[in-house]
Short mmCIF file of C-alpha atoms in Angstrom, two decimals:
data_model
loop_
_atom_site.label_atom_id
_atom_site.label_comp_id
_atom_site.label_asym_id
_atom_site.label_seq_id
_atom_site.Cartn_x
_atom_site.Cartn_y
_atom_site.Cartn_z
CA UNK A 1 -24.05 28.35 105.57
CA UNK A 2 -20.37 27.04 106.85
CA UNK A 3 -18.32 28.87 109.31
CA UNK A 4 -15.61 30.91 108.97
CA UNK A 5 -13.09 31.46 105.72
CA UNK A 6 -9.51 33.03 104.85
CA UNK A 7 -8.94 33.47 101.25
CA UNK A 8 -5.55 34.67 101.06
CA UNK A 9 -4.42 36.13 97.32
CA UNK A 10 -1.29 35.98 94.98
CA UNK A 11 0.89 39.23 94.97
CA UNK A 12 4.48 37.31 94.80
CA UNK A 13 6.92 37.84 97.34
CA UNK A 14 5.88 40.88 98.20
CA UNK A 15 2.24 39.92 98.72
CA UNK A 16 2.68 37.04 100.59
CA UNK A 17 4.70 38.76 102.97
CA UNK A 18 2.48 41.54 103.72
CA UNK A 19 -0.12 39.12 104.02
CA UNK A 20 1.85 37.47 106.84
CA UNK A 21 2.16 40.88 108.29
CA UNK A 22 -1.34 41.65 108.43
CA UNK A 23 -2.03 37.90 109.58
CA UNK A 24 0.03 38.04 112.73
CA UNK A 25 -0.78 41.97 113.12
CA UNK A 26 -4.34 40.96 113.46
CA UNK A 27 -3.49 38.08 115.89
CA UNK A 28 -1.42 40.72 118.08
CA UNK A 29 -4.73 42.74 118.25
CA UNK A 30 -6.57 40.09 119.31
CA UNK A 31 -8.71 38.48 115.83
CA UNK A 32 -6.81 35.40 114.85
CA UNK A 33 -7.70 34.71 111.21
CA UNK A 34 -5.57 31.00 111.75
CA UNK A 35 -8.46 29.38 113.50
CA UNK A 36 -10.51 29.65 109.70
CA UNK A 37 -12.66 26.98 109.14
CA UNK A 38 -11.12 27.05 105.26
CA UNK A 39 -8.32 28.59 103.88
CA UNK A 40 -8.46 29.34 100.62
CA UNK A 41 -5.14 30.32 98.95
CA UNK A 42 -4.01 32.00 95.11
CA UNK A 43 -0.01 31.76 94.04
CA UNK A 44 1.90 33.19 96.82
CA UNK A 45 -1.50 33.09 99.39
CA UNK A 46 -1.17 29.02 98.43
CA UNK A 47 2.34 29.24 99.74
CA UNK A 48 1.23 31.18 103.03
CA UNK A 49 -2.30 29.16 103.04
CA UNK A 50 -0.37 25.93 103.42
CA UNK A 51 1.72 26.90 106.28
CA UNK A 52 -1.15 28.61 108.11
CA UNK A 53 -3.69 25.78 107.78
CA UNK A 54 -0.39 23.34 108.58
CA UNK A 55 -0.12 25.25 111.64
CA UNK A 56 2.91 27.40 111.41
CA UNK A 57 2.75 29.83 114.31
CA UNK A 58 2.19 33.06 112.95
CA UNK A 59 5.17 34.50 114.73
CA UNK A 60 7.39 32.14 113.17
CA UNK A 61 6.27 33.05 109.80
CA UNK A 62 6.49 36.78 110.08
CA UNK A 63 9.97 36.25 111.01
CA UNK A 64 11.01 34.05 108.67
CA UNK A 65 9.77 36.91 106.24
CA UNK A 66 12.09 39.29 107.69
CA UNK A 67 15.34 37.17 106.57
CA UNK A 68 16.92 37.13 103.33
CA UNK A 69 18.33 33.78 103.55
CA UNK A 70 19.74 34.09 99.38
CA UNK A 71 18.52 30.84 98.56
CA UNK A 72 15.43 31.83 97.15
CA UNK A 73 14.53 31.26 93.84
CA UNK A 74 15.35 34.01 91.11
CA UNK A 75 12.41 34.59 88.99
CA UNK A 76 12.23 36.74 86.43
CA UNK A 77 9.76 38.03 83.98
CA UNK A 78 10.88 38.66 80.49
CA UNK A 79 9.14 42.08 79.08
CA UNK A 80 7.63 39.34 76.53
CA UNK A 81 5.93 37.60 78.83
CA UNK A 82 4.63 41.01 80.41
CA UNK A 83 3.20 41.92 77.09
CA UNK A 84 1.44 39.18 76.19
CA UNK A 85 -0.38 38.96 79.90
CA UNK A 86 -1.75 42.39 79.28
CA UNK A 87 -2.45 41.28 75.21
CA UNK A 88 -4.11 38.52 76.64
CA UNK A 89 -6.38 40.86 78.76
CA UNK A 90 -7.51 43.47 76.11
CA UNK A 91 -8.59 40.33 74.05
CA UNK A 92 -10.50 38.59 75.94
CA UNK A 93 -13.84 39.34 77.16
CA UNK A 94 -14.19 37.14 79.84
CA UNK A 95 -11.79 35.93 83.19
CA UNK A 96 -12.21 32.34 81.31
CA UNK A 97 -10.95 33.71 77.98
CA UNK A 98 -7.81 35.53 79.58
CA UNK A 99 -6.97 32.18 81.14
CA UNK A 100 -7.19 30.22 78.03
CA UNK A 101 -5.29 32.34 76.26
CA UNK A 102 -2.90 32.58 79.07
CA UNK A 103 -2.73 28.79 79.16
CA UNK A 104 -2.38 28.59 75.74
CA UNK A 105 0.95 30.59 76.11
CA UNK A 106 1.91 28.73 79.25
CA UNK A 107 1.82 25.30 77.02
CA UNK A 108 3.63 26.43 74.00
CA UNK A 109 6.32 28.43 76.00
CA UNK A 110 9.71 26.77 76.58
CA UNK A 111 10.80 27.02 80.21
CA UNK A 112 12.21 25.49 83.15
CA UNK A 113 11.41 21.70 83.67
CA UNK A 114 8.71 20.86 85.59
CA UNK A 115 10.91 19.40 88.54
CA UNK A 116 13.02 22.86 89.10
CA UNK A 117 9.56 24.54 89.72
CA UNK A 118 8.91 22.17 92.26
CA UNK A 119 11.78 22.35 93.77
CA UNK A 120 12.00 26.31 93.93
CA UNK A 121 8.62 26.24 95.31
CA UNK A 122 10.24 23.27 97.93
CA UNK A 123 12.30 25.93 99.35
CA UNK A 124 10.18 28.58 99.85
CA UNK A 125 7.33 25.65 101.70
CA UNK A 126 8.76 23.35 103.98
CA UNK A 127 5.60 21.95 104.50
CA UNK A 128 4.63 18.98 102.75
CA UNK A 129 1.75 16.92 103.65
CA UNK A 130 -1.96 18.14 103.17
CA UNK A 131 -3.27 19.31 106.74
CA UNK A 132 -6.14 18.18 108.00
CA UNK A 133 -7.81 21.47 108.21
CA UNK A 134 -9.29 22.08 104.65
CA UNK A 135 -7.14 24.20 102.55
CA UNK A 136 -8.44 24.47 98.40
CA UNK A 137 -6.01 25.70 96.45
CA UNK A 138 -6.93 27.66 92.89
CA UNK A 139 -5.52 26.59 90.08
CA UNK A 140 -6.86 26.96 86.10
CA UNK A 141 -6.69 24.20 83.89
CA UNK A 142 -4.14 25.61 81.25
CA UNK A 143 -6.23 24.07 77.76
CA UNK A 144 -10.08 25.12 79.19
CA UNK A 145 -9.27 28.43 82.16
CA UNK A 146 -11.70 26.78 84.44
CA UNK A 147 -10.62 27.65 87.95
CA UNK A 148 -10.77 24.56 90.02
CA UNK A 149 -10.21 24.05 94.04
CA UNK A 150 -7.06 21.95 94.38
CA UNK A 151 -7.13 19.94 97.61
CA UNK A 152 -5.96 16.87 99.98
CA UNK A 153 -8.76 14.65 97.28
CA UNK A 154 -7.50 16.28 93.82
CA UNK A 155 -5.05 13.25 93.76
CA UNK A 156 -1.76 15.57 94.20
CA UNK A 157 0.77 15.98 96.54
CA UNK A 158 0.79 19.49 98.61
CA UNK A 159 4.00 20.61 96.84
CA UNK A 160 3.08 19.68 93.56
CA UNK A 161 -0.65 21.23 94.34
CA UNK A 162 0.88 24.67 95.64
CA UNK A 163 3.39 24.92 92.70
CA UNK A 164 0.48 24.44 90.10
CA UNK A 165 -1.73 27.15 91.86
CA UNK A 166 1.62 29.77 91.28
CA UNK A 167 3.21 28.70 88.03
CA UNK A 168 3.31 31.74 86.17
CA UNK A 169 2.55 31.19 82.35
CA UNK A 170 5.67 31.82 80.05
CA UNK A 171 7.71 31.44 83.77
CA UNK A 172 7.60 27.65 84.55
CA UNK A 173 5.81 25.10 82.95
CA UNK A 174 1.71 23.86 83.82
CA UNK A 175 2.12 21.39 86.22
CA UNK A 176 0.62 18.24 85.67
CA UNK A 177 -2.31 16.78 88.38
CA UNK A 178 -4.87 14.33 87.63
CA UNK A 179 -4.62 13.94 83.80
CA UNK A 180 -4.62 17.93 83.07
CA UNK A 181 -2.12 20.96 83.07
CA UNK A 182 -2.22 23.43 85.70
CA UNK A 183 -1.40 27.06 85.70
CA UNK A 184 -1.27 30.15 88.37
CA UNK A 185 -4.98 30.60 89.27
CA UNK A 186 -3.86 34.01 89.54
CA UNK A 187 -5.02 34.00 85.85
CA UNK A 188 -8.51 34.62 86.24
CA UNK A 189 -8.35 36.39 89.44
CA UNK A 190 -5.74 37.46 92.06
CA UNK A 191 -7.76 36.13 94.94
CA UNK A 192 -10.61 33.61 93.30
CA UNK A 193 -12.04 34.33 96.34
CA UNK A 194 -15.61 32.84 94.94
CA UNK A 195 -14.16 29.35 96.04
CA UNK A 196 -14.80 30.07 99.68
CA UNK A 197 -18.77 30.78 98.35
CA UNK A 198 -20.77 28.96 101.31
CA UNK A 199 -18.96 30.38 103.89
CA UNK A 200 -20.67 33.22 106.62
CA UNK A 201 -17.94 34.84 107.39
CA UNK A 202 -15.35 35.84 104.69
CA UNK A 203 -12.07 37.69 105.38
CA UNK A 204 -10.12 38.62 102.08
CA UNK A 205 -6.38 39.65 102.29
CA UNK A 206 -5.87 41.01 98.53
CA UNK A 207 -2.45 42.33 98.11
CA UNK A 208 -3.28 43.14 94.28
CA UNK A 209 -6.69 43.67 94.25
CA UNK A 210 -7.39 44.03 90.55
CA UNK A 211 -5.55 41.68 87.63
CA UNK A 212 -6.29 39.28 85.04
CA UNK A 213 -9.86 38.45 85.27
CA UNK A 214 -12.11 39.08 88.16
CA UNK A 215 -11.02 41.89 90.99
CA UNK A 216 -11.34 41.02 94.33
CA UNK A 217 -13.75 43.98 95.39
CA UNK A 218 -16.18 41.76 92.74
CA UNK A 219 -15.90 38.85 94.71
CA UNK A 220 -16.36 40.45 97.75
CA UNK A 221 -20.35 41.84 96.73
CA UNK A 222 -21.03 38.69 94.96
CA UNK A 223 -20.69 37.08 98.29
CA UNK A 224 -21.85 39.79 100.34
CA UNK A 225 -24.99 39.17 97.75
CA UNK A 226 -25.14 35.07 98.85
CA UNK A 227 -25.60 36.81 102.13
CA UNK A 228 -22.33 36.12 103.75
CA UNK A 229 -20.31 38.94 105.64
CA UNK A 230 -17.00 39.78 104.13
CA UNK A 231 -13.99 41.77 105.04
CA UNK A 232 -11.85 42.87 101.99
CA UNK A 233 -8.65 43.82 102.85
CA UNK A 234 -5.74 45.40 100.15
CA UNK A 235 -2.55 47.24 101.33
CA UNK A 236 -2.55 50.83 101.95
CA UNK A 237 -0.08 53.31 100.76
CA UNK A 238 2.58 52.60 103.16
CA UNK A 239 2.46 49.30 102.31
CA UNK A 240 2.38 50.25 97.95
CA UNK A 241 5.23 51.85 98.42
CA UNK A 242 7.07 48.91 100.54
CA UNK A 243 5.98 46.93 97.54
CA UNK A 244 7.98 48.76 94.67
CA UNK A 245 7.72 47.79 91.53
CA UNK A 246 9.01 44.25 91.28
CA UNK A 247 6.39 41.80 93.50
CA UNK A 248 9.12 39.27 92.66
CA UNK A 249 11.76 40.66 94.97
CA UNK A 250 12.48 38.98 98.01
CA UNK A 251 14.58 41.86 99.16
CA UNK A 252 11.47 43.97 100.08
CA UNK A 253 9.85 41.12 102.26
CA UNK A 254 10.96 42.47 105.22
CA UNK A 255 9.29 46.04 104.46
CA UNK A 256 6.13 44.13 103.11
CA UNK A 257 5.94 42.14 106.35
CA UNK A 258 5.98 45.29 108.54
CA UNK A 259 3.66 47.45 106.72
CA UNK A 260 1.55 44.83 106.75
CA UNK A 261 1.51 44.36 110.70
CA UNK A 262 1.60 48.41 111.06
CA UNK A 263 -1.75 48.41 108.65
CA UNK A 264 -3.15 45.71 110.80
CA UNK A 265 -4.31 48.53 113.67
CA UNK A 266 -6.53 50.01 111.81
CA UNK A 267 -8.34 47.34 109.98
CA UNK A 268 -8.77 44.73 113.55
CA UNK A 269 -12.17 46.76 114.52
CA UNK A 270 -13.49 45.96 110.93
CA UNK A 271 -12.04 42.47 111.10
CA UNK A 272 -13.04 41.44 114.35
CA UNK A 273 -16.86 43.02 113.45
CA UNK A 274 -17.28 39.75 110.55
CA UNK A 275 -14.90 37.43 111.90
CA UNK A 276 -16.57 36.74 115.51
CA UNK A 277 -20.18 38.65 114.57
#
């Protein structure tokens, strides 16, 4: 088996931002996740995978989360769009179904073009070339809802790579990489954590553990059944309640980022136990 891997899930701006928190909480306590031998990354983790496997100090990111600077992008999610996700779900049998019918919706919906995604996604990333350290991104291909591993070979820029892995269906449009339409591979599950399989040591950050298709505790015992060690890790009620109701808010980044980094205490023993054995 390969090293070490951080698979870091979708949860919008709330997510990513306790993410961060827990991230450089960990760090503080002495297990930093940054040194990952793959980062895997869903929607808002591909955002916050990027920088990290760029090399963003972790410091610098937690900070940044603490700042509403106003120019972030305003998205919002009609109650349509809500309704037909969780349609979507009681159809479908499978994670593969929900995403092509999901995808289905994302193709036929009229939104925003292509290049306004992009270029909300530009602000919130100011990263923009592929790092050297491997980073896969998850995106699902809008017409089948296979889950694929975007990365620096998949023929795409970063930007346009990160924006396909978190364009919400019925939101902004699939992006387009490599001859096929891309949507959030939040789709078919919030972490798609199975793309780090291979790996010995696994540490999940799930900020919305169960959603369209797969959950994350799932992942977690398939892998722990390939025989790697995994750490699962999903917010605790401090951290709910920081979250509200609206994962889409950048307002509550700042209370995201520091219930993530208070949670942190309590989870380094576990953390440290399957990241360094």
């Amino acid at each position: 088996m390969a090293g070490r891997a951080l698979v870091l899930g979708g949860g919008g701006f709330t997510g990513g931002a306790w993410e961060v928190g827990v991230l450089a909480g960990l760090a503080g306590a002495g297990v930093d996740l940054t040194d990952a031998d793959l980062v895997v990354g869903t929607s808002a983790g591909a955002i916050m995978g990027a920088r990290i496997a760029a090399g963003t100090p972790l410091e610098e990111l937690y900070e940044s989360q603490l700042v509403l600077r106003g120019d972030e992008p305003a998205i919002r999610v009609p109650p349509a769009v809500t309704l037909r996700f969780l349609w979507a779900m009681l159809l479908s049998r499978t994670p593969e179904a929900t995403a092509r019918r999901l995808g289905r919706m994302a193709l036929a919906a009229r939104t925003v073009p292509q290049e306004e995604a992009l270029e909300a996604v530009g602000a919130l990333m100011p990263v923009r070339e592929w790092p050297s350290r491997p980073l896969h991104l998850a995106a699902a291909d809008a017409h089948t809802g296979e889950v694929a591993a975007l990365h620096s070979g998949s023929g795409a820029d970063l930007l346009r790579a990160v924006t396909a892995s978190g364009t919400l269906p019925g939101v902004w449009p699939p992006v387009a990489i490599g001859g096929r339409r891309w949507i959030d591979g939040g789709v078919r599950s919030t972490t798609n954590a199975d793309l780090a399989r291979g790996h010995r040591r696994i540490v999940i950050l799930a900020p919305v553990p169960k959603g369209p298709g797969v959950a994350a505790a799932r992942h977690a015992e398939e892998l722990r059944a390939d025989g790697a060690e995994v750490a699962l890790l999903t917010p605790d009620a401090a951290a709910r309640r920081a979250f509200g109701r609206d994962a889409l808010d950048p307002a509550r980044r700042a209370a995201c980022a520091r219930a993530g980094r208070a949670q942190a205490a309590a989870l380094a023993g576990a953390v440290a136990g399957v990241w360094h054995g």
